[in-house]
Short mmCIF file of C-alpha atoms in Angstrom, two decimals:
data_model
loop_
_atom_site.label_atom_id
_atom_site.label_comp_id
_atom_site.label_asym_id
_atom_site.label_seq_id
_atom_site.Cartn_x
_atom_site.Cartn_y
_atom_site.Cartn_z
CA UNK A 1 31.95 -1.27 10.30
CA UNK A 2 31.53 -0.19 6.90
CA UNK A 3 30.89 3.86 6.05
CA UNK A 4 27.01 2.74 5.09
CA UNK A 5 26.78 0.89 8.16
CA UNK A 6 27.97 4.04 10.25
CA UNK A 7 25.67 6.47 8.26
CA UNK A 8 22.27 3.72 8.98
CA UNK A 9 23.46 3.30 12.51
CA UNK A 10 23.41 7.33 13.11
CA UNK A 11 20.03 7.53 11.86
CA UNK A 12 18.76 5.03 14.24
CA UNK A 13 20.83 6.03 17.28
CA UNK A 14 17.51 5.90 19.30
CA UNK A 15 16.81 2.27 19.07
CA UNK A 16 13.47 0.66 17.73
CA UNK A 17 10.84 3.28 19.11
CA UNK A 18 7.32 1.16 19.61
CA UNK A 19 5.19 4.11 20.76
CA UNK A 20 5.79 6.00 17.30
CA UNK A 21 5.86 2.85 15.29
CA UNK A 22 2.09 2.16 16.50
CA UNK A 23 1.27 5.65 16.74
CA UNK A 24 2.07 6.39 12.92
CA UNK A 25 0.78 2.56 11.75
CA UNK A 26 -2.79 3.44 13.65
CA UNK A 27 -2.79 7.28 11.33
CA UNK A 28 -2.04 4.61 8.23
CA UNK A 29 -5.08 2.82 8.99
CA UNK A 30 -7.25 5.63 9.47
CA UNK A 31 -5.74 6.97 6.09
CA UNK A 32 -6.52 3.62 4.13
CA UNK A 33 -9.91 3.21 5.85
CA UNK A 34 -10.79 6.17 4.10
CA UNK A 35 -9.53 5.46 0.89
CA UNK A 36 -11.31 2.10 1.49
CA UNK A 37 -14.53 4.01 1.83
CA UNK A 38 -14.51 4.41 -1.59
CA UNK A 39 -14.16 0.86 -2.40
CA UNK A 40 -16.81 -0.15 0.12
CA UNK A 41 -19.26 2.21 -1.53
CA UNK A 42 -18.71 0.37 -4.94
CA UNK A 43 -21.83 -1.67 -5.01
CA UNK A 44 -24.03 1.48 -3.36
CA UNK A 45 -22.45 3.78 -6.17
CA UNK A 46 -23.74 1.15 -9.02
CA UNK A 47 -27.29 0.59 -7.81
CA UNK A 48 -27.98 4.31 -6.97
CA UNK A 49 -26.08 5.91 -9.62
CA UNK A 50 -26.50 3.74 -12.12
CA UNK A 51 -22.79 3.00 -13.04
CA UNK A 52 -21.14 0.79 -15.28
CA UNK A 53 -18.36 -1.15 -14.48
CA UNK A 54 -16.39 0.78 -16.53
CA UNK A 55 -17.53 3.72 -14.09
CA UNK A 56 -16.41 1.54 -11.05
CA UNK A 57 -13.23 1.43 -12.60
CA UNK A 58 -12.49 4.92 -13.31
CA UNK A 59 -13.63 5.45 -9.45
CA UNK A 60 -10.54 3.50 -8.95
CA UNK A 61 -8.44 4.97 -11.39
CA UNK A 62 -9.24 8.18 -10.07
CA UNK A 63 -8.22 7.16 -6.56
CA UNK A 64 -5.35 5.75 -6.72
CA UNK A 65 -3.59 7.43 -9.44
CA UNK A 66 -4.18 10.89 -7.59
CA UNK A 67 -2.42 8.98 -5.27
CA UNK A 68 0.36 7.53 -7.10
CA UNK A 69 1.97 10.56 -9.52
CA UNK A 70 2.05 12.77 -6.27
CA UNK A 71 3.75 10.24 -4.02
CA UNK A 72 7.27 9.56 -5.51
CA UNK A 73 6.94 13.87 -6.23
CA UNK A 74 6.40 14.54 -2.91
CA UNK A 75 8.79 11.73 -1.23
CA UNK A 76 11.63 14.14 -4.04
CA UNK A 77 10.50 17.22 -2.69
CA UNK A 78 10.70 15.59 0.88
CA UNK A 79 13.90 14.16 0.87
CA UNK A 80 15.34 17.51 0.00
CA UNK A 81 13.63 19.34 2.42
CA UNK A 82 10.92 17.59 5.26
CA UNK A 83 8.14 19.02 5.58
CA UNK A 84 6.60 17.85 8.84
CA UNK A 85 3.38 19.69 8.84
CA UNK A 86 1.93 17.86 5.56
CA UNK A 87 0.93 15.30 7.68
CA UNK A 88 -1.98 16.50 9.28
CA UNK A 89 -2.12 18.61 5.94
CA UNK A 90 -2.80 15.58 4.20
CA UNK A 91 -5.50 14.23 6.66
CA UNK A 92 -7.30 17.70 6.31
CA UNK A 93 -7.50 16.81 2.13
CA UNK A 94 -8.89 13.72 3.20
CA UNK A 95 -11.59 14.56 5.45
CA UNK A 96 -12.89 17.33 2.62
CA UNK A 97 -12.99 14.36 0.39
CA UNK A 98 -15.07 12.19 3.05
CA UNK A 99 -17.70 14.68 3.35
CA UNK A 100 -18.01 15.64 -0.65
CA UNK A 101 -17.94 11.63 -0.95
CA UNK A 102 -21.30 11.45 1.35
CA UNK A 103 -23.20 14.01 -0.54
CA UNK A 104 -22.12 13.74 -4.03
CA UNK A 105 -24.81 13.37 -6.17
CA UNK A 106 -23.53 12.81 -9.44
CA UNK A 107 -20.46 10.23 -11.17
CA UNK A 108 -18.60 13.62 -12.03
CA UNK A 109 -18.94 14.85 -8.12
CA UNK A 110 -17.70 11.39 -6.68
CA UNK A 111 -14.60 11.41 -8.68
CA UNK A 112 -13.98 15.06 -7.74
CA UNK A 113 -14.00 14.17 -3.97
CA UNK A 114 -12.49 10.93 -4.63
CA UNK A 115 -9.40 13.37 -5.75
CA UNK A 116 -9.56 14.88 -2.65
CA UNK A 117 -9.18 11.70 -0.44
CA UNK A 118 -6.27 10.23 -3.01
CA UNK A 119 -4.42 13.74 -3.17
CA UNK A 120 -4.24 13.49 1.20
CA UNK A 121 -3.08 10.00 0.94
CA UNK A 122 -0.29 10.91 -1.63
CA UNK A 123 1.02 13.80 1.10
CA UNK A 124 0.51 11.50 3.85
CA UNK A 125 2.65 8.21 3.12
CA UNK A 126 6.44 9.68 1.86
CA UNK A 127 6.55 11.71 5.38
CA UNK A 128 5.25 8.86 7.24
CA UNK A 129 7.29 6.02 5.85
CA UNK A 130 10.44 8.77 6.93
CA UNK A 131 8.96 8.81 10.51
CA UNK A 132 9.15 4.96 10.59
CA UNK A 133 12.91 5.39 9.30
CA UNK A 134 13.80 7.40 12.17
CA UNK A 135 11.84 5.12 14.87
CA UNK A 136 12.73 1.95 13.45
CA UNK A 137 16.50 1.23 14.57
CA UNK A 138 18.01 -2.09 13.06
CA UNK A 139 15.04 -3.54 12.25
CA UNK A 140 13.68 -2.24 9.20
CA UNK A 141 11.65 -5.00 8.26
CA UNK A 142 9.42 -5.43 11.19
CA UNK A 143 9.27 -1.44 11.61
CA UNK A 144 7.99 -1.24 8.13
CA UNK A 145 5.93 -4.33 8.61
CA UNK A 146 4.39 -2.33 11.64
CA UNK A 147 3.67 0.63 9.47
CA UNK A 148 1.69 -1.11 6.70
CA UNK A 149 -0.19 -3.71 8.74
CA UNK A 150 -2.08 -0.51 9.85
CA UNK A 151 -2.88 0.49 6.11
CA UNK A 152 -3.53 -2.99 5.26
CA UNK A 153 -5.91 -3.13 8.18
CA UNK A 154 -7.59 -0.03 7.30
CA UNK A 155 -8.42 -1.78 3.21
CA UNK A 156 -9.59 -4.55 4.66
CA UNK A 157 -11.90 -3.20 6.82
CA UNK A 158 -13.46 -1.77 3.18
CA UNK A 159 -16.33 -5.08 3.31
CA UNK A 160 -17.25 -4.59 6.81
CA UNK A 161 -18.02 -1.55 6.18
CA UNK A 162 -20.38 -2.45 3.28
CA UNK A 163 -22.09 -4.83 5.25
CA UNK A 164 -22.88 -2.89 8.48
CA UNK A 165 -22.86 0.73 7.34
CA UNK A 166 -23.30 1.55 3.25
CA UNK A 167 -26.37 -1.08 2.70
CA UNK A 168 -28.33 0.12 5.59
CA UNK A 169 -27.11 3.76 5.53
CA UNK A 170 -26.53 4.18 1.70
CA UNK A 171 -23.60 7.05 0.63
CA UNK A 172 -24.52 9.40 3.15
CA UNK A 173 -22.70 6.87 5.28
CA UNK A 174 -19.44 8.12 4.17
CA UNK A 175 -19.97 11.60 6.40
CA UNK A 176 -18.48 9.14 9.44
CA UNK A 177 -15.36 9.19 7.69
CA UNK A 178 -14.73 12.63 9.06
CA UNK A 179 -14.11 11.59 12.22
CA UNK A 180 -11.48 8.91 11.13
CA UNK A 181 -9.20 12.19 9.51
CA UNK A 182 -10.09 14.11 12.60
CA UNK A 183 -8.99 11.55 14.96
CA UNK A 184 -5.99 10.68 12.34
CA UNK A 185 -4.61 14.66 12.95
CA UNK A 186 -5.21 14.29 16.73
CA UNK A 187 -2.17 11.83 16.51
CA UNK A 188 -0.27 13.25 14.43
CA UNK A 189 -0.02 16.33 16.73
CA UNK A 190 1.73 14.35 19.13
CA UNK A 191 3.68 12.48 16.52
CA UNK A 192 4.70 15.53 14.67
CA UNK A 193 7.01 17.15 17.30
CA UNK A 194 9.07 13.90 17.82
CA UNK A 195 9.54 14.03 14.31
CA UNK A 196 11.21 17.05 13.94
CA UNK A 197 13.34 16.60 16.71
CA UNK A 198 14.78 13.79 15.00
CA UNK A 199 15.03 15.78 11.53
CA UNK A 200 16.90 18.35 13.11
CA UNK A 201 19.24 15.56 15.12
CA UNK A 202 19.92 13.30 12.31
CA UNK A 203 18.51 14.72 9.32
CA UNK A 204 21.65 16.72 7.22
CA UNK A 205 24.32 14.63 8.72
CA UNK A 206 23.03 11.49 6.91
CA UNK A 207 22.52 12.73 3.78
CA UNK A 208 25.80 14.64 3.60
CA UNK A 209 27.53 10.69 4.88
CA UNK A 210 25.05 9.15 2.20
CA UNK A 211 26.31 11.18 -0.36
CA UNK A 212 29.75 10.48 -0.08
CA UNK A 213 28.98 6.69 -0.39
CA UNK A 214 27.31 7.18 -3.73
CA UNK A 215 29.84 8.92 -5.07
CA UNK A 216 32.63 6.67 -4.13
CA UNK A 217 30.75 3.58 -5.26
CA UNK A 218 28.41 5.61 -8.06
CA UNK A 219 29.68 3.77 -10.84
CA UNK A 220 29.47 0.02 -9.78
CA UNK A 221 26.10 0.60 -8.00
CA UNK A 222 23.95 3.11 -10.45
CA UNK A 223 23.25 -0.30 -12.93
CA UNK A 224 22.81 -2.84 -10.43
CA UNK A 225 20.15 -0.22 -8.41
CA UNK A 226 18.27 0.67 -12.26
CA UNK A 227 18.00 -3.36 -12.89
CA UNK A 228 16.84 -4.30 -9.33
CA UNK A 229 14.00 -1.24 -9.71
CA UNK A 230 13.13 -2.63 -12.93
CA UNK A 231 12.48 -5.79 -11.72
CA UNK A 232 10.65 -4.30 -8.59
CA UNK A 233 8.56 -1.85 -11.02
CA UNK A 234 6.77 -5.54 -12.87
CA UNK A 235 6.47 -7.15 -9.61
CA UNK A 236 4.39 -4.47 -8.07
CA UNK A 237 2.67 -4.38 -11.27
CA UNK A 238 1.70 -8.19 -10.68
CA UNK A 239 0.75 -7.69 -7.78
CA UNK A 240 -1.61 -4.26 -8.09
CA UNK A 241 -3.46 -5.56 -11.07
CA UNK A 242 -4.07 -8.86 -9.23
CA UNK A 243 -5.01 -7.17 -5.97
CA UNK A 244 -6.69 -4.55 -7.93
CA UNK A 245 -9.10 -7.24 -9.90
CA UNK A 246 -10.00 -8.60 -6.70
CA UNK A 247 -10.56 -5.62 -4.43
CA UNK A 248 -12.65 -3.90 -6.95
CA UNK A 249 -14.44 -6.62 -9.19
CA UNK A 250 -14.50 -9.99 -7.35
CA UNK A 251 -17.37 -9.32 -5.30
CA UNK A 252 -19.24 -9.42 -8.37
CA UNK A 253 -18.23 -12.00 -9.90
CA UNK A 254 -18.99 -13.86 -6.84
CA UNK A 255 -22.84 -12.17 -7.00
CA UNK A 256 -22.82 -13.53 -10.47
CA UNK A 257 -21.31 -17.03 -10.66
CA UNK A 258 -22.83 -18.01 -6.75
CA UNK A 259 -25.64 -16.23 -6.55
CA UNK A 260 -24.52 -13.84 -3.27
CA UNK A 261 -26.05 -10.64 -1.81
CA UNK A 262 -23.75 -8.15 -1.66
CA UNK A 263 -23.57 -8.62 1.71
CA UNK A 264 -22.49 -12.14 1.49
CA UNK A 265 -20.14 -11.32 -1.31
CA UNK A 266 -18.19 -9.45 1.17
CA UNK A 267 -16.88 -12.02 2.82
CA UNK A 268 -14.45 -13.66 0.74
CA UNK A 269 -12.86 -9.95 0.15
CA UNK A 270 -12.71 -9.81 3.47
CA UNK A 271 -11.01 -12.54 3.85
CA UNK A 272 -8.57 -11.66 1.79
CA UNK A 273 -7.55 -8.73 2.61
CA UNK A 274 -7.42 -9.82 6.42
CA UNK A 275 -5.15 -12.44 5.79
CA UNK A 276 -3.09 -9.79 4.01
CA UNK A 277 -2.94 -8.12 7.52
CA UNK A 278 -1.13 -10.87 9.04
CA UNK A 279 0.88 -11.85 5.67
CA UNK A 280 2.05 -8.07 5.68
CA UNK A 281 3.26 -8.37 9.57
CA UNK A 282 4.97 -12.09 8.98
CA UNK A 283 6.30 -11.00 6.31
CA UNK A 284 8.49 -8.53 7.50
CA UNK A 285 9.52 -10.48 10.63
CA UNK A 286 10.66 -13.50 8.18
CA UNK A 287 12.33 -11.13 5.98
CA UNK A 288 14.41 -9.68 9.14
CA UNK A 289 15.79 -13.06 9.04
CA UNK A 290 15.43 -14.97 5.86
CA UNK A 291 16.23 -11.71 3.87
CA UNK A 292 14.15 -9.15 1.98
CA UNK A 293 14.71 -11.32 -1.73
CA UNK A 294 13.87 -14.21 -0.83
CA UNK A 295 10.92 -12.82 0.52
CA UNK A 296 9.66 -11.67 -2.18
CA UNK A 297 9.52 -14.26 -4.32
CA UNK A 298 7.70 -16.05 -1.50
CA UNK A 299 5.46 -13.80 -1.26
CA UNK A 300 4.36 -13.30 -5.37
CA UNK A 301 5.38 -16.28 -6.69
CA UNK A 302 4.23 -18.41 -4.14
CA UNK A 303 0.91 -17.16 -4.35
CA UNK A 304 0.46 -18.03 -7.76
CA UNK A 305 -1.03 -21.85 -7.53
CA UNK A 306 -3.65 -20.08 -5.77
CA UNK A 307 -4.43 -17.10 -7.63
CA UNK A 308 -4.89 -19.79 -10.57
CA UNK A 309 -6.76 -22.10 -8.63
CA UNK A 310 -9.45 -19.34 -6.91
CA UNK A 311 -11.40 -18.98 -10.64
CA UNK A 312 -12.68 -22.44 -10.54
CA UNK A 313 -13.36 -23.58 -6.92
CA UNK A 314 -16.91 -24.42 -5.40
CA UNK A 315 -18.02 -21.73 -2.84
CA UNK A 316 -17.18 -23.69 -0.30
CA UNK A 317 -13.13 -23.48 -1.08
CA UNK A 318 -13.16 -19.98 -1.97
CA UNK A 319 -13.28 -19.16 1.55
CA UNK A 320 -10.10 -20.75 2.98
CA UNK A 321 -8.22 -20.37 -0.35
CA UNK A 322 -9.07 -16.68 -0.48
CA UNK A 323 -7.66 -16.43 3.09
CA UNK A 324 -4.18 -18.30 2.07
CA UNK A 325 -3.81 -16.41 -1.50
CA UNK A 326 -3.98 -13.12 0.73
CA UNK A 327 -1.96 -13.63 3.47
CA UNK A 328 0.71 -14.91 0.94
CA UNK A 329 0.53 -12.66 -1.55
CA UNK A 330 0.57 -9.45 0.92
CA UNK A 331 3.65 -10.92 2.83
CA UNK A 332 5.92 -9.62 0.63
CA UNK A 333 4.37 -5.94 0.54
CA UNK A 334 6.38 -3.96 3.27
CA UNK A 335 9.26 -6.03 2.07
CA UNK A 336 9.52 -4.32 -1.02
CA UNK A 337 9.49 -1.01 0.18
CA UNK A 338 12.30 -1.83 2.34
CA UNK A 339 14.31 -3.38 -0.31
CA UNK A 340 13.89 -0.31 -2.41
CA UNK A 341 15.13 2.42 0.55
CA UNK A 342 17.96 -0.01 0.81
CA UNK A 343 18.62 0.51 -2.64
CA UNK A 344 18.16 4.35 -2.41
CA UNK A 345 19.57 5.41 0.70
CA UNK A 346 19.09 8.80 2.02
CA UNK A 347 16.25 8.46 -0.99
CA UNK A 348 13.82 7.55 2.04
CA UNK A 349 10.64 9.36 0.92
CA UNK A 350 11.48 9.28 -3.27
CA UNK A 351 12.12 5.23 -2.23
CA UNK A 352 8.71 4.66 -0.70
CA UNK A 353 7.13 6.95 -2.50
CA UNK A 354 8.05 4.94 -5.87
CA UNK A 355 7.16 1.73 -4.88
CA UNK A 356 3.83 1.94 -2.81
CA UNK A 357 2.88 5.19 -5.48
CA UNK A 358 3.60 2.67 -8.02
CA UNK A 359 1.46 -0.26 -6.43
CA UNK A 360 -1.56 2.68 -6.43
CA UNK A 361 -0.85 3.29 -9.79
CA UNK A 362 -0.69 0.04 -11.54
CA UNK A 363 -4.37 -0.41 -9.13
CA UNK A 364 -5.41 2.24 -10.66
CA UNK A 365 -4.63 1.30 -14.55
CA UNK A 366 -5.70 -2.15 -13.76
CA UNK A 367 -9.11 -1.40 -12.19
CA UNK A 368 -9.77 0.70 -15.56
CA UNK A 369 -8.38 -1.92 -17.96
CA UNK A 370 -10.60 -5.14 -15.95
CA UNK A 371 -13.77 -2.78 -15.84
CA UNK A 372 -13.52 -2.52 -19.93
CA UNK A 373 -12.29 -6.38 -19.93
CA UNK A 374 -15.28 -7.06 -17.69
CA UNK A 375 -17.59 -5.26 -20.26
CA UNK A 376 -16.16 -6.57 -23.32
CA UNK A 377 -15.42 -10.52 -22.85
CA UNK A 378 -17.63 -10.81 -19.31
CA UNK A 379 -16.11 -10.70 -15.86
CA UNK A 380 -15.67 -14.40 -15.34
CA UNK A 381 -13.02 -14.78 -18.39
CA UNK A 382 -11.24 -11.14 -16.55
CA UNK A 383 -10.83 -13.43 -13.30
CA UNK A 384 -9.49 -16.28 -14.96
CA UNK A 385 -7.41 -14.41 -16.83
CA UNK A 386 -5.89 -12.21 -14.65
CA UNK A 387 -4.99 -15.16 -11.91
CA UNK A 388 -2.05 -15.83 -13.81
CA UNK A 389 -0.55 -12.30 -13.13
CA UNK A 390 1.19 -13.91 -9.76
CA UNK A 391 3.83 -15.56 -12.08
CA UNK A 392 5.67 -12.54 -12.90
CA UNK A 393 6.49 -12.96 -9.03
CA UNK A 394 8.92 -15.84 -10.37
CA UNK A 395 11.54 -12.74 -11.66
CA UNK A 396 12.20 -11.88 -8.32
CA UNK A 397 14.69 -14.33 -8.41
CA UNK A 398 16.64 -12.36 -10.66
CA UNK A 399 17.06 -9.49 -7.71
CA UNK A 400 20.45 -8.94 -6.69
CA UNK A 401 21.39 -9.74 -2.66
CA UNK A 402 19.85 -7.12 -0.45
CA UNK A 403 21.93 -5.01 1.91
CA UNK A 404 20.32 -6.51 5.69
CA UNK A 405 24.01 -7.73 6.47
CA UNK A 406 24.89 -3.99 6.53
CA UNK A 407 22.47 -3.13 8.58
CA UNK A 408 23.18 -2.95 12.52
CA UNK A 409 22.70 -6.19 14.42
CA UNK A 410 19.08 -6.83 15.97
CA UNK A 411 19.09 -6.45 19.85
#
């Protein structure tokens, strides 16, 4: 066995740990079911504040990039020294944004509480993608797959809960969030112990064994790792803008061009991100076997015919096609983030922290660029346009071999 395969096979001694794995991925849902408060309030905010679209975007800006410029800072600071305790840390942020969210009474107010909810998620996710490293033994994929079906089921639960609780409740709806961070740090105080027992068992010896393997094979790996990120940095680009424009401004454009109710225009986003459940969970079963490239490009550029097709459909295909853009598009998700850790190893947090802080950030950006789009040339040109972001996917191919054979055998 190679010296990398000795250092991963340390740091997963304990086998594949289920109870943690679902224990951590139910806290991500919780966490992304708030942040997908915010989204679900999106067509309250514009009817009883007033807002542009431009507004709606910066609501989205402000929420994920809070998010995404303290993620890869705190996975750094992390992955020199865990810190444990900002997990339930980072669920207290989030349940002072929840309540500000409910009573904020002004644009201004909502994007200070919207900080609040993004600044929680940021501390949350580099620690918790670490506690999946530690529980998920040789198999990465479907740990990681684990982990971000429950944040992927917490977004799309954002429609639902426009339907049943911001049209009849209005914002002060958002006050229920609360209990979703309380019950989120109830968890996490069970999760939290485990966690440092395994930082104190198999923490420093794997970075010191880490270490040693980047230095002995520093100067052949340090290009092939910056050209692989590269290419990783404009896929989740792709993808964020693309998820971005329909997350945030599709339901419009569906009020607009079908003549929906906001309830009704729900559905299709639901949909969507529902399917992206199941793509994120398949996903990272196939790539267990198939490998985490290959993957990928399944996953981006195989979404693309669809993506290009969902513009011009009748209402009647926007349903299914919806359904089959998002459950291929999202299958590659957790993929990526394991691809990157593989790429960075003993870089867990800084690794996860890049790539899914990235993916908020490029949301972010792209929710702000659409909403001007939207104003300037008209939302249904922004949809068409933006479909063809899915064919960047197609430069996955250039992605060097990922490391899986390295990794210990299944059992």
């Amino acid at each position: 066995m190679s010296t990398t395969s000795q250092v991963r096979t340390n740091a997963v001694q304990t086998g594949t740990l289920y109870a943690i794995l679902f224990a951590i991925s139910s806290v991500h849902m919780l966490n992304d079911t708030m942040q997908a408060v915010v989204s679900a309030l999106f067509p309250i905010l514009q009817k009883s504040l007033e807002l542009s679209y431009g507004q709606i975007g910066w609501i989205a800006f402000t929420l994920n990039m809070t998010s995404s410029v303290m993620q890869p800072l705190v996975g750094f600071i992390s992955d020199k020294k865990p810190a444990p305790w900002m997990l339930p840390a980072g669920m207290g942020m989030s349940l002072i944004g929840m309540a500000g969210l409910a009573y904020a009474p002004s644009f201004w107010l909502v994007l200070l509480a919207v900080v609040f909810v993004g600044l929680g998620s940021a501390v949350f996710h580099p620690e918790g993608s670490r506690v999946v490293f530690f529980a998920a033994g040789g198999r990465r994929g479907l740990a990681q797959s684990i982990y971000q079906v429950g944040g992927n089921t917490g977004s799309s639960l954002a429609p639902l809960m426009t339907i049943f609780i911001f049209v009849p409740l209005g914002q002060r709806g958002a006050v229920w969030g609360t209990l979703l961070a309380g019950a989120a740090i109830i968890i996490l105080l069970k999760v939290v112990p485990w966690y440092k027992k395994q930082l104190t068992l198999y923490g420093k010896p794997v970075k010191r064994a880490v270490n040693k393997v980047m230095n002995a094979e520093d100067k052949r790996e340090r290009s092939v790792v910056a050209a692989a990120l590269s290419i990783l940095v404009l896929l989740v680009f792709a993808r964020s803008w693309y998820v971005s424009g329909i997350s945030t401004f599709y339901q419009f454009y569906v009020e607009n061009s079908y003549g929906l109710s906001i309830r009704a225009a729900q559905v299709p986003i639901f949909l969507f991100m529902a399917a992206g459940v199941l793509g994120t969970f398949f996903g990272g079963v196939m790539a267990d076997r198939i490998g985490r490239r290959k993957m990928i490009l399944l996953s981006i550029g195989g979404s693309a015919p669809f993506a290009l097709l969902l513009p011009h459909l009748a209402l009647g295909w926007v349903y299914p096609i919806a359904f089959v853009l998002g459950f291929i598009l999202m299958s590659g998700f957790s993929v990526t983030v394991v691809y990157a850790q593989e790429l960075l190893p003993g870089k867990v947090g800084m690794a996860s922290g890049l790539i899914t802080g990235f993916a908020f950030g490029m949301g972010a950006l792209g929710a702000v660029v659409l909403g001007k789009a939207a104003e300037v040339w008209g939302l249904a040109n922004v949809m068409m346009y933006s479909s063809v972001l899915p064919l960047i996917g197609l430069l996955a191919i250039l992605l060097p071999p990922d490391r899986r054979d390295d990794m210990p055998a299944k059992r």
